[in-house]
Backbone as ProteinMPNN parsed JSONL, in Angstrom:
{"seq_chain_A": "XXXXXXXXXXXXXXXXXXXXXXXXXXXXXXXXXXXXXXXXXXXXXXXXXXXXXXXXXXXXXXXXXXXXXXXXXXXXXXXXXXXXXXXXXXXXXXXXXXXXXXXXXXXXXXXXXXXXXXXXXXXXXXXXXXXXXXXXXXXXXXXXXXXXXXXXXXXXXXXXXXXXXXXXXXXXXXXXXXXXXXXXX", "coords_chain_A": {"N_chain_A": [[118.678, 32.578, -179.586], [120.016, 31.07, -182.599], [123.012, 29.315, -183.128], [125.118, 28.329, -185.625], [127.693, 25.995, -185.691], [130.54, 24.956, -186.977], [131.837, 21.883, -187.202], [134.134, 19.093, -186.533], [134.878, 15.518, -186.398], [135.974, 15.22, -184.025], [134.631, 16.84, -182.313], [132.951, 17.047, -179.265], [130.125, 16.916, -179.612], [129.704, 15.353, -182.079], [128.962, 12.91, -182.135], [126.096, 13.135, -181.353], [125.339, 14.378, -183.512], [125.856, 12.18, -185.64], [124.107, 10.34, -184.662], [121.686, 11.571, -184.931], [121.689, 11.892, -187.585], [121.581, 9.415, -188.482], [118.949, 8.553, -187.049], [117.147, 10.626, -188.618], [117.57, 9.993, -191.455], [116.994, 7.368, -193.858], [119.2, 4.408, -194.375], [119.332, 4.445, -197.305], [119.672, 7.242, -198.176], [121.678, 8.216, -197.281], [125.251, 8.711, -196.986], [127.901, 6.299, -196.234], [129.221, 5.786, -192.773], [132.02, 6.108, -192.48], [132.728, 7.338, -194.83], [131.411, 9.673, -194.557], [132.289, 10.636, -192.148], [134.841, 11.324, -193.217], [134.6, 13.193, -194.974], [133.763, 15.338, -193.214], [136.078, 15.6, -191.768], [138.207, 16.173, -193.555], [137.304, 16.996, -195.984], [137.429, 20.022, -197.94], [135.314, 21.277, -198.883], [133.181, 20.716, -197.892], [130.946, 21.212, -195.229], [130.025, 20.417, -191.794], [127.401, 21.417, -189.509], [126.936, 22.023, -186.198], [123.865, 22.774, -184.787], [122.742, 24.976, -182.182], [120.743, 26.473, -179.549], [121.416, 29.394, -177.992], [121.01, 30.067, -174.647], [120.92, 31.71, -172.127], [123.47, 33.201, -170.213], [123.569, 31.415, -167.774], [122.474, 29.269, -168.276], [122.79, 26.126, -170.278], [123.597, 25.786, -173.817], [121.075, 24.622, -176.093], [120.941, 21.637, -177.706], [120.026, 21.673, -181.098], [119.926, 20.763, -183.839], [121.343, 19.807, -186.892], [123.207, 20.554, -189.792], [124.756, 19.722, -193.157], [126.398, 21.149, -195.409], [127.635, 21.803, -198.71], [130.247, 23.722, -200.393], [130.168, 24.628, -203.259], [130.738, 25.622, -206.747], [129.829, 28.73, -207.003], [127.592, 28.273, -205.589], [125.883, 27.088, -202.522], [125.163, 24.001, -201.361], [122.807, 22.312, -199.839], [122.966, 19.652, -197.849], [122.3, 17.523, -195.852], [119.593, 18.138, -193.404], [118.786, 18.248, -190.097], [116.513, 18.179, -187.283], [116.509, 17.89, -183.814], [114.368, 15.279, -182.33], [113.208, 16.182, -179.764], [112.905, 18.845, -180.33], [111.112, 19.196, -182.435], [108.608, 20.397, -184.429], [108.188, 23.066, -183.471], [109.011, 25.125, -184.396], [111.464, 25.556, -185.142], [112.737, 24.776, -187.44], [111.746, 26.821, -189.366], [113.49, 29.199, -188.21], [115.965, 27.961, -188.683], [116.481, 28.082, -191.417], [115.97, 30.573, -192.057], [118.173, 31.597, -190.678], [120.234, 30.244, -192.168], [119.898, 31.181, -194.683], [120.984, 33.86, -194.094], [123.453, 33.563, -193.127], [124.793, 32.434, -194.976], [124.53, 34.297, -197.408], [126.072, 35.01, -199.462], [126.1, 33.282, -201.655], [123.908, 31.201, -203.939], [121.539, 29.083, -202.519], [121.074, 25.561, -202.814], [118.982, 22.852, -202.549], [117.509, 19.332, -202.189], [114.579, 17.905, -202.746], [111.856, 15.67, -202.104], [109.883, 14.686, -204.595], [106.165, 16.074, -205.237], [104.207, 13.867, -204.625], [102.839, 12.807, -202.093], [101.123, 13.69, -199.427], [103.175, 14.372, -197.209], [105.453, 15.063, -198.702], [104.392, 17.2, -200.028], [103.677, 18.971, -198.061], [106.341, 19.49, -196.922], [107.535, 20.634, -199.502], [106.027, 23.082, -199.457], [106.845, 24.185, -197.037], [109.487, 24.731, -197.346], [109.021, 26.592, -199.536], [107.6, 28.676, -198.137], [109.716, 29.688, -196.434], [111.247, 31.034, -198.615], [112.206, 29.564, -200.792], [112.544, 28.344, -203.935], [110.646, 26.142, -206.279], [112.353, 24.01, -208.61], [111.191, 22.572, -211.535], [112.569, 21.07, -213.185], [113.485, 17.801, -214.536], [115.15, 15.919, -212.027], [117.472, 13.586, -210.736], [118.271, 11.96, -207.854], [121.536, 10.537, -207.231], [122.519, 7.256, -206.487], [123.473, 6.564, -202.977], [125.356, 4.762, -202.24], [127.025, 1.679, -203.577], [125.015, -0.308, -205.636], [122.689, 0.937, -204.563], [119.661, 2.599, -204.606], [118.658, 5.041, -207.295], [116.909, 8.1, -206.962], [113.966, 9.777, -207.934], [113.965, 13.236, -207.743], [113.399, 16.922, -206.922], [115.138, 20.038, -207.33], [115.373, 22.587, -205.077], [115.647, 26.274, -204.313], [117.317, 29.07, -203.438], [118.223, 32.961, -203.362], [118.657, 33.599, -205.953], [116.876, 34.544, -209.05], [116.402, 32.455, -210.972], [116.961, 29.054, -211.843], [116.573, 27.564, -213.985], [118.241, 28.414, -216.437], [120.889, 27.402, -215.843], [120.494, 25.114, -214.847], [121.652, 22.596, -215.684], [124.3, 22.571, -215.149], [124.447, 23.112, -212.146], [123.338, 20.37, -211.3], [125.288, 18.891, -212.529], [127.447, 19.581, -211.072], [126.692, 18.907, -208.428], [126.305, 16.189, -208.782], [128.987, 15.311, -209.228], [130.597, 16.317, -207.057], [129.365, 15.666, -204.747], [128.126, 13.192, -205.213], [129.98, 11.74, -206.42], [129.88, 11.014, -209.09], [129.783, 11.422, -212.683], [127.696, 11.502, -214.512], [124.187, 10.522, -214.905]], "CA_chain_A": [[119.509, 32.93, -180.928], [120.437, 29.995, -183.21], [124.14, 29.25, -183.942], [125.718, 27.225, -186.393], [129.267, 25.873, -185.167], [131.456, 23.947, -187.739], [132.353, 20.808, -186.035], [134.562, 17.817, -187.054], [134.361, 14.345, -185.692], [136.468, 14.958, -182.522], [134.021, 17.61, -181.414], [132.242, 16.377, -178.325], [128.767, 16.843, -179.858], [129.674, 15.053, -183.297], [128.14, 11.841, -181.6], [124.778, 13.81, -181.383], [125.012, 14.806, -185.191], [125.797, 11.25, -186.442], [123.102, 9.914, -184.101], [120.607, 12.31, -185.295], [121.699, 11.623, -189.169], [120.897, 7.872, -188.649], [117.635, 8.551, -186.893], [116.388, 11.183, -189.705], [117.639, 9.544, -192.836], [117.377, 6.047, -193.914], [120.538, 4.197, -195.085], [119.737, 4.808, -198.716], [119.511, 8.554, -198.211], [122.992, 8.983, -196.504], [126.526, 7.737, -197.424], [128.226, 5.214, -195.186], [129.652, 6.791, -191.832], [133.478, 6.353, -192.564], [132.826, 8.384, -195.808], [130.59, 10.929, -193.897], [133.43, 11.236, -191.165], [136.461, 11.62, -194.029], [134.26, 14.462, -195.674], [133.663, 16.249, -192.151], [137.397, 16.055, -191.207], [139.067, 16.384, -194.571], [136.959, 17.852, -197.296], [137.403, 21.428, -197.978], [134.154, 21.841, -199.799], [132.006, 20.026, -196.972], [130.758, 21.619, -193.674], [128.801, 20.064, -190.747], [127.326, 22.425, -188.561], [126.131, 21.705, -185.102], [122.823, 23.913, -184.542], [122.281, 25.155, -180.952], [120.362, 27.648, -179.256], [122.068, 30.196, -176.977], [119.871, 30.406, -173.952], [121.5, 32.608, -171.476], [125.04, 32.747, -169.431], [123.648, 30.753, -166.648], [121.84, 27.669, -168.785], [123.673, 25.477, -171.222], [122.916, 25.691, -175.151], [120.13, 23.355, -176.273], [121.042, 21.02, -178.948], [118.648, 21.701, -181.798], [120.106, 19.824, -184.844], [122.637, 19.965, -187.749], [122.904, 20.69, -191.301], [125.703, 19.607, -193.818], [126.509, 22.018, -196.958], [128.854, 21.677, -199.482], [130.45, 24.914, -200.898], [130.36, 24.318, -204.655], [131.084, 26.549, -207.429], [128.834, 29.734, -207.187], [126.349, 27.919, -204.803], [125.888, 26.08, -201.611], [124.358, 22.613, -201.648], [122.453, 21.853, -198.272], [122.693, 18.035, -198.179], [121.231, 17.123, -194.974], [119.315, 19.095, -192.348], [117.696, 17.477, -189.088], [116.305, 18.669, -185.901], [116.145, 16.882, -182.731], [113.082, 15.064, -182.022], [112.572, 17.06, -178.662], [112.419, 20.007, -180.542], [110.495, 19.273, -183.77], [107.414, 21.17, -184.511], [108.471, 23.947, -182.463], [109.265, 26.368, -185.171], [112.99, 25.796, -185.208], [112.981, 24.388, -188.873], [111.923, 28.084, -189.98], [114.35, 29.783, -187.888], [117.343, 27.552, -189.348], [116.31, 28.188, -192.782], [116.356, 32.07, -191.964], [119.681, 31.693, -190.254], [121.033, 29.846, -193.023], [120.04, 32.188, -195.629], [121.302, 35.224, -193.674], [124.852, 33.406, -192.868], [125.141, 32.089, -196.253], [123.719, 35.155, -198.426], [127.044, 35.42, -200.42], [125.846, 32.475, -202.955], [122.548, 30.866, -203.699], [121.643, 27.672, -201.567], [120.344, 24.677, -203.341], [118.556, 21.595, -201.869], [116.876, 18.457, -203.01], [113.388, 17.534, -202.164], [111.001, 14.646, -202.818], [108.427, 15.232, -205.766], [105.043, 16.013, -204.49], [103.466, 12.908, -204.5], [102.013, 12.589, -201.285], [100.915, 14.742, -198.263], [104.238, 14.758, -196.51], [106.207, 15.899, -199.568], [103.865, 18.388, -200.522], [104.03, 19.938, -197.141], [107.86, 19.851, -197.139], [107.867, 21.716, -200.502], [105.349, 24.275, -198.87], [107.669, 24.67, -196.021], [110.777, 25.618, -198.097], [108.707, 27.77, -200.296], [107.446, 29.706, -197.074], [111.121, 30.058, -196.253], [111.81, 31.609, -199.425], [112.96, 29.013, -201.766], [111.565, 28.328, -205.178], [110.727, 24.721, -206.785], [112.519, 24.12, -210.003], [110.436, 21.4, -212.109], [113.219, 20.251, -214.141], [113.703, 16.464, -213.701], [116.493, 15.753, -211.32], [117.694, 12.513, -210.149], [119.506, 11.766, -206.969], [122.226, 9.248, -207.545], [122.576, 6.361, -205.241], [124.816, 7.141, -201.989], [126.163, 3.445, -202.21], [126.962, 0.781, -204.619], [123.954, -1.199, -205.407], [121.904, 1.699, -204.114], [118.597, 3.267, -205.927], [118.43, 6.378, -207.668], [115.551, 8.602, -206.355], [113.676, 11.103, -208.627], [113.527, 14.399, -206.886], [113.436, 18.131, -207.609], [115.778, 20.879, -206.621], [114.706, 24.057, -204.589], [116.904, 27.233, -204.271], [117.057, 30.729, -202.871], [119.292, 33.407, -203.564], [118.538, 33.802, -207.53], [115.727, 34.563, -209.826], [115.746, 31.002, -211.32], [118.108, 28.292, -211.957], [116.649, 26.888, -215.214], [119.253, 28.549, -217.533], [122.17, 26.968, -215.319], [120.407, 23.728, -214.097], [122.706, 21.304, -215.877], [125.702, 22.984, -214.447], [124.021, 22.974, -210.896], [122.981, 19.207, -211.248], [126.196, 18.105, -212.716], [128.241, 19.769, -209.883], [126.272, 18.132, -207.339], [126.642, 14.876, -209.22], [130.376, 15.301, -209.28], [131.453, 16.543, -205.877], [128.635, 15.15, -203.488], [128.022, 11.81, -205.133], [130.985, 11.349, -206.939], [129.345, 10.392, -210.489], [129.724, 12.369, -213.623], [126.261, 11.6, -215.229], [123.644, 9.252, -214.956]], "C_chain_A": [[120.188, 31.505, -181.413], [122.113, 30.195, -183.338], [124.474, 28.154, -184.499], [127.235, 27.193, -186.238], [129.653, 24.67, -186.094], [132.102, 23.07, -186.822], [133.196, 19.726, -186.91], [134.246, 16.453, -186.103], [135.151, 14.247, -184.331], [135.633, 15.945, -181.574], [132.878, 16.719, -180.48], [130.592, 15.927, -178.485], [128.565, 15.991, -181.313], [128.972, 13.695, -183.071], [126.418, 11.908, -181.671], [124.522, 13.981, -182.787], [124.867, 13.411, -185.752], [124.618, 10.459, -185.958], [121.908, 10.365, -184.764], [120.4, 12.023, -186.989], [121.104, 10.341, -189.441], [119.501, 7.775, -188.209], [116.648, 9.457, -188.114], [116.407, 10.584, -190.919], [117.711, 8.048, -192.876], [118.842, 5.715, -194.577], [120.829, 4.675, -196.602], [119.784, 6.237, -198.945], [120.824, 9.272, -197.572], [124.206, 8.028, -196.86], [126.931, 7.061, -195.854], [129.011, 6.292, -194.021], [131.194, 6.872, -192.096], [133.545, 7.406, -193.978], [132.318, 9.711, -195.278], [131.745, 11.782, -192.8], [134.582, 11.827, -192.043], [135.705, 13.001, -194.664], [134.382, 15.425, -194.405], [135.071, 16.522, -191.748], [138.385, 16.463, -192.481], [138.847, 17.116, -196.073], [136.797, 19.375, -197.336], [136.228, 22.21, -198.443], [132.996, 21.382, -198.725], [132.272, 20.617, -195.783], [129.535, 21.081, -193.111], [128.903, 20.877, -189.805], [126.214, 21.915, -187.535], [125.127, 22.797, -184.847], [122.559, 23.75, -183.138], [121.631, 26.449, -180.837], [121.018, 28.075, -177.924], [120.892, 30.372, -176.385], [120.403, 31.715, -173.207], [122.775, 32.263, -170.586], [124.608, 31.692, -168.615], [123.121, 29.238, -167.341], [122.832, 27.428, -169.945], [122.953, 25.578, -172.579], [121.948, 24.469, -175.291], [120.558, 22.797, -177.678], [119.709, 21.059, -179.878], [118.731, 20.765, -183.103], [121.521, 20.012, -185.451], [122.139, 20.12, -188.917], [124.34, 20.441, -191.752], [125.421, 20.391, -195.152], [127.841, 21.688, -197.448], [128.898, 23.189, -200.176], [131.071, 24.486, -202.057], [130.676, 25.569, -205.549], [129.933, 27.443, -207.506], [127.488, 29.417, -206.33], [126.7, 27.301, -203.618], [124.677, 25.154, -201.742], [123.975, 22.223, -200.24], [121.927, 20.299, -198.567], [121.913, 17.521, -197.235], [120.994, 18.105, -193.935], [118.197, 18.209, -191.454], [117.582, 18.233, -187.946], [116.044, 17.473, -184.941], [114.881, 16.705, -182.406], [112.465, 15.797, -180.962], [112.245, 18.382, -178.956], [111.556, 20.248, -181.939], [109.094, 19.792, -183.629], [107.031, 22.258, -183.595], [108.827, 25.514, -183.082], [110.917, 26.516, -185.473], [113.531, 25.549, -186.738], [112.992, 26.048, -189.885], [113.069, 28.826, -189.445], [115.752, 29.314, -188.608], [117.513, 27.738, -190.481], [116.327, 29.949, -192.886], [117.788, 32.346, -191.382], [120.493, 31.421, -191.441], [121.146, 30.977, -194.187], [120.751, 33.625, -195.412], [123.091, 34.796, -193.605], [125.58, 32.954, -194.332], [124.511, 32.815, -197.732], [124.806, 35.447, -199.446], [126.69, 34.647, -201.77], [124.367, 31.753, -202.755], [122.758, 29.622, -202.788], [120.549, 27.07, -202.576], [120.254, 23.387, -202.5], [117.907, 20.809, -202.624], [115.499, 18.142, -201.874], [112.445, 16.567, -203.096], [110.133, 15.495, -203.707], [107.416, 15.277, -205.071], [103.964, 15.073, -204.621], [102.518, 12.219, -203.511], [101.832, 13.97, -200.275], [102.344, 15.35, -197.724], [105.072, 15.645, -197.559], [105.69, 17.115, -199.987], [103.771, 19.491, -199.455], [105.437, 20.384, -196.992], [108.19, 21.021, -198.119], [107.26, 22.817, -199.899], [106.092, 24.888, -197.91], [108.71, 25.579, -196.517], [110.15, 26.58, -198.803], [108.325, 29.054, -199.182], [108.559, 30.136, -196.349], [111.662, 30.773, -197.398], [112.535, 30.992, -200.731], [111.723, 28.704, -202.624], [111.883, 26.955, -205.741], [111.239, 24.88, -208.318], [111.996, 22.531, -210.352], [110.97, 20.655, -212.931], [113.573, 18.582, -213.626], [115.398, 16.468, -213.299], [116.457, 14.239, -210.604], [118.76, 12.302, -209.247], [120.446, 10.544, -207.061], [122.188, 8.415, -206.306], [123.72, 6.577, -204.164], [125.615, 5.921, -201.933], [125.912, 2.635, -203.328], [125.598, -0.073, -204.449], [122.521, -0.259, -205.093], [120.797, 2.103, -205.205], [118.594, 4.725, -205.862], [117.183, 6.649, -207.167], [115.236, 9.871, -207.171], [113.366, 12.106, -207.57], [113.557, 15.612, -207.867], [114.379, 18.923, -206.653], [114.94, 22.081, -206.12], [115.874, 24.778, -204.374], [116.315, 28.487, -203.899], [118.484, 31.438, -203.384], [119.333, 33.847, -205.333], [117.333, 33.841, -207.852], [115.319, 33.293, -210.178], [117.06, 30.698, -211.521], [117.909, 27.455, -213.195], [117.535, 27.068, -216.403], [120.714, 27.766, -216.957], [121.959, 25.486, -214.546], [121.248, 22.544, -214.291], [123.831, 21.541, -215.176], [125.555, 22.71, -213.016], [123.963, 21.416, -210.73], [124.261, 18.627, -211.446], [127.473, 18.519, -211.502], [128.145, 19.07, -208.755], [126.625, 16.649, -207.574], [128.06, 14.568, -208.859], [131.054, 15.202, -207.986], [130.715, 15.544, -204.927], [128.579, 13.958, -203.646], [128.861, 10.972, -205.969], [130.887, 10.493, -208.396], [129.477, 11.693, -211.535], [128.41, 12.452, -214.364], [125.553, 10.428, -214.89], [122.853, 8.886, -216.211]], "O_chain_A": [[120.865, 30.874, -180.6], [122.478, 31.323, -183.672], [124.208, 27.057, -184.01], [127.956, 28.135, -186.567], [129.138, 23.559, -185.967], [132.78, 23.416, -185.855], [132.808, 19.564, -188.067], [133.42, 16.47, -185.19], [134.982, 13.275, -183.595], [135.8, 15.964, -180.355], [132.108, 15.885, -180.956], [129.966, 15.062, -177.872], [127.417, 15.902, -181.749], [128.295, 13.361, -184.043], [125.667, 10.977, -181.963], [123.402, 13.692, -183.207], [123.824, 13.233, -186.381], [124.035, 9.837, -186.847], [121.109, 9.517, -185.163], [119.312, 11.949, -187.561], [120.316, 10.113, -190.359], [118.767, 7.012, -188.837], [115.557, 9.009, -188.465], [115.356, 10.568, -191.559], [118.398, 7.454, -192.046], [119.517, 6.553, -195.175], [121.881, 5.092, -197.086], [119.97, 6.504, -200.133], [120.998, 10.478, -197.396], [124.114, 6.807, -196.988], [126.432, 7.265, -194.747], [129.34, 7.433, -194.345], [131.623, 7.997, -191.838], [134.468, 8.216, -194.056], [132.859, 10.765, -195.613], [131.975, 12.984, -192.671], [135.233, 12.773, -191.6], [136.48, 13.945, -194.812], [135.157, 16.368, -194.566], [135.318, 17.668, -191.374], [139.379, 17.134, -192.202], [139.629, 17.568, -196.909], [135.903, 19.864, -196.645], [136.116, 23.436, -198.427], [131.864, 21.835, -198.9], [133.382, 20.663, -195.252], [128.398, 21.146, -193.579], [129.946, 21.191, -189.231], [125.069, 21.535, -187.785], [125.654, 23.894, -184.668], [122.195, 22.651, -182.719], [121.772, 27.369, -181.642], [121.155, 27.328, -176.955], [119.871, 30.704, -176.988], [120.26, 32.784, -173.802], [123.031, 31.094, -170.297], [125.413, 30.764, -168.7], [123.455, 28.177, -166.813], [123.534, 28.298, -170.461], [121.727, 25.466, -172.554], [122.094, 23.447, -174.62], [120.502, 23.51, -178.68], [118.61, 20.616, -179.543], [117.761, 20.08, -183.426], [122.554, 20.276, -184.836], [120.961, 19.93, -189.218], [125.227, 20.817, -190.985], [124.397, 20.268, -195.825], [128.855, 21.389, -196.817], [127.867, 23.792, -200.473], [132.22, 24.046, -202.08], [130.881, 26.608, -204.921], [128.955, 26.975, -208.089], [126.495, 30.144, -206.362], [127.866, 26.91, -203.556], [123.54, 25.444, -202.114], [124.863, 21.809, -199.495], [120.958, 19.878, -199.199], [120.836, 17.037, -197.58], [121.893, 18.845, -193.535], [117.161, 17.675, -191.85], [118.525, 18.944, -187.598], [115.517, 16.395, -185.216], [114.162, 17.678, -182.178], [111.278, 16.1, -181.086], [111.535, 19.081, -178.232], [111.384, 21.369, -182.418], [108.486, 19.529, -182.592], [105.932, 22.412, -183.063], [108.89, 26.607, -182.52], [111.439, 27.512, -185.973], [114.575, 26.048, -187.159], [113.81, 26.388, -190.74], [113.813, 29.186, -190.358], [116.547, 30.146, -189.045], [118.671, 27.624, -190.883], [116.752, 30.464, -193.921], [118.42, 33.35, -191.71], [121.372, 32.215, -191.774], [122.187, 31.533, -194.538], [121.033, 34.388, -196.336], [123.926, 35.617, -193.985], [126.757, 33.162, -194.626], [124.15, 32.241, -198.759], [124.452, 36.183, -200.367], [126.905, 35.181, -202.858], [123.771, 31.725, -201.678], [123.85, 29.215, -202.392], [119.562, 27.639, -203.042], [121.205, 22.915, -201.877], [117.582, 21.231, -203.734], [115.473, 18.156, -200.643], [112.29, 16.605, -204.316], [109.785, 16.667, -203.564], [107.468, 14.539, -204.087], [102.813, 15.496, -204.725], [101.675, 11.37, -203.798], [102.38, 15.056, -200.457], [102.621, 16.548, -197.784], [105.339, 16.818, -197.297], [106.435, 18.044, -200.297], [103.774, 20.686, -199.75], [105.697, 21.586, -196.94], [108.834, 22.033, -197.844], [108.062, 23.739, -199.754], [106.059, 26.117, -197.856], [108.852, 26.775, -196.264], [110.751, 27.653, -198.749], [108.707, 30.209, -199.372], [108.347, 31.051, -195.554], [112.774, 31.233, -197.137], [113.236, 31.627, -201.519], [110.52, 28.733, -202.364], [113.038, 26.529, -205.764], [110.721, 25.658, -209.119], [112.277, 21.535, -209.684], [110.38, 19.727, -213.484], [113.871, 18.288, -212.469], [116.408, 16.82, -213.908], [115.464, 13.841, -209.996], [119.943, 12.391, -209.578], [119.885, 9.457, -206.926], [121.851, 8.878, -205.216], [124.869, 6.759, -204.565], [126.749, 6.118, -201.497], [124.888, 2.724, -204.006], [125.169, -0.45, -203.358], [121.41, -0.714, -205.365], [120.966, 1.977, -206.418], [118.551, 5.46, -204.875], [116.377, 5.753, -206.915], [115.979, 10.852, -207.174], [112.607, 11.857, -206.633], [113.675, 15.562, -209.092], [114.477, 18.645, -205.458], [113.941, 22.477, -206.72], [116.97, 24.233, -204.248], [115.147, 28.86, -204.012], [119.515, 30.847, -203.706], [120.301, 34.501, -205.72], [116.526, 33.265, -207.123], [114.2, 32.87, -209.888], [118.038, 31.444, -211.473], [118.811, 26.699, -213.557], [117.663, 26.195, -217.262], [121.605, 27.595, -217.789], [122.797, 24.862, -213.895], [121.537, 21.702, -213.441], [124.339, 20.604, -214.561], [126.478, 22.068, -212.513], [124.711, 21.082, -209.811], [124.557, 17.785, -210.598], [128.315, 17.684, -211.171], [129.101, 18.642, -208.108], [127.158, 15.967, -206.699], [128.286, 13.562, -208.186], [131.877, 14.329, -207.712], [131.365, 14.666, -204.36], [128.849, 13.251, -202.675], [128.627, 9.792, -206.232], [131.623, 9.565, -208.729], [129.273, 12.843, -211.144], [128.085, 13.547, -214.823], [126.152, 9.393, -214.601], [122.343, 7.771, -216.317]]}, "name": "protein", "num_of_chains": 1, "seq": "XXXXXXXXXXXXXXXXXXXXXXXXXXXXXXXXXXXXXXXXXXXXXXXXXXXXXXXXXXXXXXXXXXXXXXXXXXXXXXXXXXXXXXXXXXXXXXXXXXXXXXXXXXXXXXXXXXXXXXXXXXXXXXXXXXXXXXXXXXXXXXXXXXXXXXXXXXXXXXXXXXXXXXXXXXXXXXXXXXXXXXXXX"}
């Protein structure tokens, strides 16, 4: 069984989370460490969850990965999700998405994906679709995480609603304001 444990930077496994964040996301796809730590410890809308698999009473839990979520107005935004290299390609991603949808069923969940321009991005979109997410084809630009960084054209995917086309601009603007600290591009 997978467990999601909300942690802060004082948690003994935060080092694992931060190292995995660095391994899984290039610098331009994440904020700097000080800002990430500040969100983890002080931002009431930001949640950093350690994901573990509970074995049994005699074995230690296995570290699976982490996910960061933002609780925004009427939806959750899943910002970063990574599994440990030791457990990749073993079906944990699907179990994480199922658990995520179950634990946070009170509101829709939104996430960003690369546009389907290569085989890997097409596979990633297909993975999320098999997990019950729908693709929104409206133009979405991810703001740069840091000054001088590049904006990235992406798409949004979502679950927990029929569609997001009618509220796309509100969702986009809320992500921009709260996650990236910009009002518009």
